[in-house]
Short mmCIF file of C-alpha atoms in Angstrom, two decimals:
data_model
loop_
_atom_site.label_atom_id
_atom_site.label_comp_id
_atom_site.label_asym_id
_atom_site.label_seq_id
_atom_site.Cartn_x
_atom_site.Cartn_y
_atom_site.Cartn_z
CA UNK A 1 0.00 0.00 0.00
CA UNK A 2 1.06 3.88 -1.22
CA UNK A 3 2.02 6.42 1.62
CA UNK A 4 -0.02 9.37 1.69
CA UNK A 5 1.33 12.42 2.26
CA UNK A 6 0.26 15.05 4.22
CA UNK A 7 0.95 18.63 3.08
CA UNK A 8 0.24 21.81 5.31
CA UNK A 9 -2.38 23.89 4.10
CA UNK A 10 -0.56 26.74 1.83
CA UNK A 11 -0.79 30.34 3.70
CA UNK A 12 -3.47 32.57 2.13
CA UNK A 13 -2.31 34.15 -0.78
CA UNK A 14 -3.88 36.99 -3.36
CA UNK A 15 -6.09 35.34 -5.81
CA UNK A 16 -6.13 37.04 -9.08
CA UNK A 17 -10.24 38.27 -8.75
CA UNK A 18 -12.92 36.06 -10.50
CA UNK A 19 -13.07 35.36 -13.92
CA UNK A 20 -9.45 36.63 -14.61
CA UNK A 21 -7.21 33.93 -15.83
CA UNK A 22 -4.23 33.46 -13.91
CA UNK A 23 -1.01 34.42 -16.23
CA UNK A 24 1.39 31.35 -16.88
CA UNK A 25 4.92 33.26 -15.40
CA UNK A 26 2.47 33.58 -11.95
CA UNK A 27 1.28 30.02 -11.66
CA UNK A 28 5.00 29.55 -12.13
CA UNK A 29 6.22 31.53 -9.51
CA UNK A 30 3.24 30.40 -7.05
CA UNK A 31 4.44 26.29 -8.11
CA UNK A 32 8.17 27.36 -7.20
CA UNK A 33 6.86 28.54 -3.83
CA UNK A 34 5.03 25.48 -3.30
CA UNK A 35 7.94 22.92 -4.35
CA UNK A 36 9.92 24.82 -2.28
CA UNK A 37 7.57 24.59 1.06
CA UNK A 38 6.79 21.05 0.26
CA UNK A 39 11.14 20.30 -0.20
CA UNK A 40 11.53 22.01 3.45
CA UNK A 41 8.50 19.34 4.78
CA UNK A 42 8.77 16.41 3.13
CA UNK A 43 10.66 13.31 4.92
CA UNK A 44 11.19 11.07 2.17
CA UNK A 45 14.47 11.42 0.49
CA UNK A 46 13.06 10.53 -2.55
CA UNK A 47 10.54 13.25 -2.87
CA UNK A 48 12.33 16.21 -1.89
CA UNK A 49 14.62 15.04 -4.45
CA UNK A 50 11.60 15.25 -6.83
CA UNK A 51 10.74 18.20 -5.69
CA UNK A 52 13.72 19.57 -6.05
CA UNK A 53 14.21 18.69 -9.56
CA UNK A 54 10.77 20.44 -10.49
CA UNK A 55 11.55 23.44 -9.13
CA UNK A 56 15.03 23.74 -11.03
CA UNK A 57 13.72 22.81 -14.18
CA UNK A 58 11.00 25.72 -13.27
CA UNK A 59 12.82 28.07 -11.78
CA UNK A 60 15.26 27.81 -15.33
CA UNK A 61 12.09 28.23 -17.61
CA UNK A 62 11.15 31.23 -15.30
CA UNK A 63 14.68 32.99 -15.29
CA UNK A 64 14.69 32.73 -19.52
CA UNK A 65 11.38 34.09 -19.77
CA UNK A 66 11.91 37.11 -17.65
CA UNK A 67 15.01 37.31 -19.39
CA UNK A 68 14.10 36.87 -22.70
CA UNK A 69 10.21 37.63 -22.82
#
């Protein structure tokens, strides 16, 4: 059987106001934050090492677009 894990509940946070679509370099920024939180909680080895993978391969994709445009 799986282990389920248990993330704490993510601090409130500005929400874009309804029916605006939330821009892609945000949600980006907001999923760094996250993988980032979840790296600093997470007891399995294997997962923060997942986690930290996702967030470099974001974090690089976020630095060329500000960057670049």
């Amino acid at each position: 059987m799986g282990q389920v894990l248990q993330f704490r509940l993510p601090q409130n946070r500005e929400v874009a106001p309804v029916g605006l679509a939330l821009d892609l370099l945000s949600a980006v920024d907001f999923a760094l934050r996250d993988l980032t939180d979840i790296g600093n909680h997470v007891t399995l080895e294997a997962v923060r090492e997942q986690a930290a993978a996702c967030r470099e391969m974001l974090e690089a994709a976020y630095l060329a677009e500000c960057e670049h445009g």
